């Protein structure tokens, strides 16, 4: 019974690690049109 519980904990830990690896490589979404325009305005004001 103890061996089965230990094996359960090992498998559970491995599953958690696999889920974290699958979620990690998500790339950030591209900037919205509003963000691009605000960045341009910021750059123009910084040049003044």
PDB file of N, CA and C in Angstrom:
ATOM      1  N   UNK A   1       0.824  -1.189   0.000  1.00  0.00           N
ATOM      2  CA  UNK A   1       0.000   0.000   0.000  1.00  0.00           C
ATOM      3  C   UNK A   1       0.872   1.259   0.000  1.00  0.00           C
ATOM      4  N   UNK A   2       1.935   1.226   0.771  1.00  0.00           N
ATOM      5  CA  UNK A   2       2.839   2.378   0.844  1.00  0.00           C
ATOM      6  C   UNK A   2       3.552   2.572  -0.490  1.00  0.00           C
ATOM      7  N   UNK A   3       3.944   1.470  -1.120  1.00  0.00           N
ATOM      8  CA  UNK A   3       4.618   1.554  -2.416  1.00  0.00           C
ATOM      9  C   UNK A   3       3.670   2.137  -3.461  1.00  0.00           C
ATOM     10  N   UNK A   4       2.427   1.738  -3.436  1.00  0.00           N
ATOM     11  CA  UNK A   4       1.444   2.265  -4.391  1.00  0.00           C
ATOM     12  C   UNK A   4       1.252   3.762  -4.182  1.00  0.00           C
ATOM     13  N   UNK A   5       1.218   4.210  -2.932  1.00  0.00           N
ATOM     14  CA  UNK A   5       1.061   5.634  -2.643  1.00  0.00           C
ATOM     15  C   UNK A   5       2.273   6.422  -3.127  1.00  0.00           C
ATOM     16  N   UNK A   6       3.474   5.874  -2.893  1.00  0.00           N
ATOM     17  CA  UNK A   6       4.694   6.543  -3.346  1.00  0.00           C
ATOM     18  C   UNK A   6       4.710   6.637  -4.870  1.00  0.00           C
ATOM     19  N   UNK A   7       4.313   5.573  -5.528  1.00  0.00           N
ATOM     20  CA  UNK A   7       4.263   5.581  -6.994  1.00  0.00           C
ATOM     21  C   UNK A   7       3.236   6.600  -7.490  1.00  0.00           C
ATOM     22  N   UNK A   8       2.115   6.698  -6.809  1.00  0.00           N
ATOM     23  CA  UNK A   8       1.096   7.688  -7.154  1.00  0.00           C
ATOM     24  C   UNK A   8       1.669   9.101  -7.070  1.00  0.00           C
ATOM     25  N   UNK A   9       2.414   9.391  -6.002  1.00  0.00           N
ATOM     26  CA  UNK A   9       3.005  10.724  -5.846  1.00  0.00           C
ATOM     27  C   UNK A   9       4.022  11.019  -6.946  1.00  0.00           C
ATOM     28  N   UNK A  10       4.801  10.024  -7.332  1.00  0.00           N
ATOM     29  CA  UNK A  10       5.794  10.219  -8.395  1.00  0.00           C
ATOM     30  C   UNK A  10       5.093  10.521  -9.718  1.00  0.00           C
ATOM     31  N   UNK A  11       4.081   9.741 -10.055  1.00  0.00           N
ATOM     32  CA  UNK A  11       3.357   9.948 -11.318  1.00  0.00           C
ATOM     33  C   UNK A  11       2.660  11.301 -11.309  1.00  0.00           C
ATOM     34  N   UNK A  12       2.085  11.665 -10.176  1.00  0.00           N
ATOM     35  CA  UNK A  12       1.408  12.959 -10.065  1.00  0.00           C
ATOM     36  C   UNK A  12       2.390  14.111 -10.277  1.00  0.00           C
ATOM     37  N   UNK A  13       3.577  14.006  -9.690  1.00  0.00           N
ATOM     38  CA  UNK A  13       4.602  15.035  -9.875  1.00  0.00           C
ATOM     39  C   UNK A  13       5.056  15.136 -11.322  1.00  0.00           C
ATOM     40  N   UNK A  14       5.215  14.006 -11.968  1.00  0.00           N
ATOM     41  CA  UNK A  14       5.630  14.010 -13.377  1.00  0.00           C
ATOM     42  C   UNK A  14       4.564  14.678 -14.250  1.00  0.00           C
ATOM     43  N   UNK A  15       3.299  14.413 -13.977  1.00  0.00           N
ATOM     44  CA  UNK A  15       2.216  15.028 -14.753  1.00  0.00           C
ATOM     45  C   UNK A  15       2.207  16.540 -14.573  1.00  0.00           C
ATOM     46  N   UNK A  16       2.449  17.018 -13.364  1.00  0.00           N
ATOM     47  CA  UNK A  16       2.486  18.465 -13.130  1.00  0.00           C
ATOM     48  C   UNK A  16       3.622  19.109 -13.914  1.00  0.00           C
ATOM     49  N   UNK A  17       4.785  18.454 -13.940  1.00  0.00           N
ATOM     50  CA  UNK A  17       5.918  19.002 -14.686  1.00  0.00           C
ATOM     51  C   UNK A  17       5.614  19.061 -16.178  1.00  0.00           C
ATOM     52  N   UNK A  18       4.964  18.041 -16.707  1.00  0.00           N
ATOM     53  CA  UNK A  18       4.637  18.027 -18.134  1.00  0.00           C
ATOM     54  C   UNK A  18       3.648  19.131 -18.479  1.00  0.00           C
ATOM     55  N   UNK A  19       2.680  19.381 -17.610  1.00  0.00           N
ATOM     56  CA  UNK A  19       1.710  20.444 -17.882  1.00  0.00           C
ATOM     57  C   UNK A  19       2.380  21.808 -17.889  1.00  0.00           C
ATOM     58  N   UNK A  20       3.307  22.044 -16.981  1.00  0.00           N
ATOM     59  CA  UNK A  20       4.002  23.330 -16.931  1.00  0.00           C
ATOM     60  C   UNK A  20       4.829  23.540 -18.193  1.00  0.00           C
ATOM     61  N   UNK A  21       5.465  22.489 -18.694  1.00  0.00           N
ATOM     62  CA  UNK A  21       6.268  22.602 -19.913  1.00  0.00           C
ATOM     63  C   UNK A  21       5.391  22.912 -21.117  1.00  0.00           C
ATOM     64  N   UNK A  22       4.182  22.353 -21.169  1.00  0.00           N
ATOM     65  CA  UNK A  22       3.290  22.599 -22.301  1.00  0.00           C
ATOM     66  C   UNK A  22       2.773  24.030 -22.301  1.00  0.00           C
ATOM     67  N   UNK A  23       2.544  24.604 -21.140  1.00  0.00           N
ATOM     68  CA  UNK A  23       1.998  25.948 -21.051  1.00  0.00           C
ATOM     69  C   UNK A  23       3.067  27.008 -21.245  1.00  0.00           C
ATOM     70  N   UNK A  24       4.308  26.732 -20.960  1.00  0.00           N
ATOM     71  CA  UNK A  24       5.371  27.732 -20.970  1.00  0.00           C
ATOM     72  C   UNK A  24       5.634  28.362 -22.346  1.00  0.00           C
ATOM     73  N   UNK A  25       5.693  27.613 -23.452  1.00  0.00           N
ATOM     74  CA  UNK A  25       6.141  28.232 -24.709  1.00  0.00           C
ATOM     75  C   UNK A  25       5.127  29.125 -25.423  1.00  0.00           C
ATOM     76  N   UNK A  26       4.091  29.542 -24.772  1.00  0.00           N
ATOM     77  CA  UNK A  26       3.135  30.413 -25.449  1.00  0.00           C
ATOM     78  C   UNK A  26       3.747  31.802 -25.656  1.00  0.00           C
ATOM     79  N   UNK A  27       3.720  32.272 -26.886  1.00  0.00           N
ATOM     80  CA  UNK A  27       4.305  33.570 -27.229  1.00  0.00           C
ATOM     81  C   UNK A  27       3.316  34.689 -26.901  1.00  0.00           C
ATOM     82  N   UNK A  28       3.842  35.848 -26.544  1.00  0.00           N
ATOM     83  CA  UNK A  28       2.929  36.959 -26.264  1.00  0.00           C
ATOM     84  C   UNK A  28       2.221  37.400 -27.546  1.00  0.00           C
ATOM     85  N   UNK A  29       0.999  37.866 -27.434  1.00  0.00           N
ATOM     86  CA  UNK A  29       0.264  38.284 -28.632  1.00  0.00           C
ATOM     87  C   UNK A  29       0.900  39.536 -29.241  1.00  0.00           C
ATOM     88  N   UNK A  30       0.753  39.724 -30.545  1.00  0.00           N
ATOM     89  CA  UNK A  30       1.326  40.919 -31.172  1.00  0.00           C
ATOM     90  C   UNK A  30       0.648  42.172 -30.630  1.00  0.00           C
ATOM     91  N   UNK A  31       1.355  43.295 -30.660  1.00  0.00           N
ATOM     92  CA  UNK A  31       0.762  44.526 -30.121  1.00  0.00           C
ATOM     93  C   UNK A  31      -0.464  44.942 -30.936  1.00  0.00           C
ATOM     94  N   UNK A  32      -1.422  45.512 -30.242  1.00  0.00           N
ATOM     95  CA  UNK A  32      -2.632  45.972 -30.920  1.00  0.00           C
ATOM     96  C   UNK A  32      -2.320  47.256 -31.688  1.00  0.00           C
ATOM     97  N   UNK A  33      -3.236  47.651 -32.538  1.00  0.00           N
ATOM     98  CA  UNK A  33      -3.054  48.868 -33.325  1.00  0.00           C
ATOM     99  C   UNK A  33      -2.913  50.074 -32.400  1.00  0.00           C
ATOM    100  N   UNK A  34      -3.681  50.062 -31.316  1.00  0.00           N
ATOM    101  CA  UNK A  34      -3.623  51.162 -30.350  1.00  0.00           C
ATOM    102  C   UNK A  34      -2.248  51.236 -29.684  1.00  0.00           C
ATOM    103  N   UNK A  35      -1.694  50.087 -29.337  1.00  0.00           N
ATOM    104  CA  UNK A  35      -0.373  50.069 -28.713  1.00  0.00           C
ATOM    105  C   UNK A  35       0.699  50.579 -29.670  1.00  0.00           C
ATOM    106  N   UNK A  36       0.586  50.199 -30.943  1.00  0.00           N
ATOM    107  CA  UNK A  36       1.559  50.656 -31.936  1.00  0.00           C
ATOM    108  C   UNK A  36       1.491  52.173 -32.075  1.00  0.00           C
ATOM    109  N   UNK A  37       0.281  52.705 -32.152  1.00  0.00           N
ATOM    110  CA  UNK A  37       0.126  54.154 -32.286  1.00  0.00           C
ATOM    111  C   UNK A  37       0.649  54.883 -31.052  1.00  0.00           C
ATOM    112  N   UNK A  38       0.360  54.367 -29.879  1.00  0.00           N
ATOM    113  CA  UNK A  38       0.855  55.001 -28.658  1.00  0.00           C
ATOM    114  C   UNK A  38       2.381  54.957 -28.580  1.00  0.00           C
ATOM    115  N   UNK A  39       2.964  53.877 -29.055  1.00  0.00           N
ATOM    116  CA  UNK A  39       4.429  53.781 -29.077  1.00  0.00           C
ATOM    117  C   UNK A  39       5.015  54.814 -30.025  1.00  0.00           C
ATOM    118  N   UNK A  40       4.392  54.985 -31.187  1.00  0.00           N
ATOM    119  CA  UNK A  40       4.867  55.995 -32.134  1.00  0.00           C
ATOM    120  C   UNK A  40       4.761  57.394 -31.537  1.00  0.00           C
ATOM    121  N   UNK A  41       3.654  57.690 -30.880  1.00  0.00           N
ATOM    122  CA  UNK A  41       3.476  59.007 -30.251  1.00  0.00           C
ATOM    123  C   UNK A  41       4.538  59.221 -29.179  1.00  0.00           C
ATOM    124  N   UNK A  42       4.785  58.200 -28.380  1.00  0.00           N
ATOM    125  CA  UNK A  42       5.803  58.299 -27.337  1.00  0.00           C
ATOM    126  C   UNK A  42       7.180  58.590 -27.940  1.00  0.00           C
ATOM    127  N   UNK A  43       7.515  57.904 -29.022  1.00  0.00           N
ATOM    128  CA  UNK A  43       8.813  58.109 -29.662  1.00  0.00           C
ATOM    129  C   UNK A  43       8.934  59.516 -30.241  1.00  0.00           C
ATOM    130  N   UNK A  44       7.858  60.012 -30.845  1.00  0.00           N
ATOM    131  CA  UNK A  44       7.873  61.369 -31.413  1.00  0.00           C
ATOM    132  C   UNK A  44       8.064  62.398 -30.312  1.00  0.00           C
ATOM    133  N   UNK A  45       7.346  62.240 -29.210  1.00  0.00           N
ATOM    134  CA  UNK A  45       7.481  63.179 -28.092  1.00  0.00           C
ATOM    135  C   UNK A  45       8.867  63.092 -27.448  1.00  0.00           C
ATOM    136  N   UNK A  46       9.467  61.928 -27.453  1.00  0.00           N
ATOM    137  CA  UNK A  46      10.796  61.773 -26.857  1.00  0.00           C
ATOM    138  C   UNK A  46      11.862  62.471 -27.698  1.00  0.00           C
ATOM    139  N   UNK A  47      11.627  62.568 -29.009  1.00  0.00           N
ATOM    140  CA  UNK A  47      12.604  63.229 -29.885  1.00  0.00           C
ATOM    141  C   UNK A  47      12.593  64.740 -29.729  1.00  0.00           C
ATOM    142  N   UNK A  48      11.520  65.306 -29.212  1.00  0.00           N
ATOM    143  CA  UNK A  48      11.418  66.763 -29.067  1.00  0.00           C
ATOM    144  C   UNK A  48      12.263  67.274 -27.943  1.00  0.00           C
TER     145      UNK A  48
END
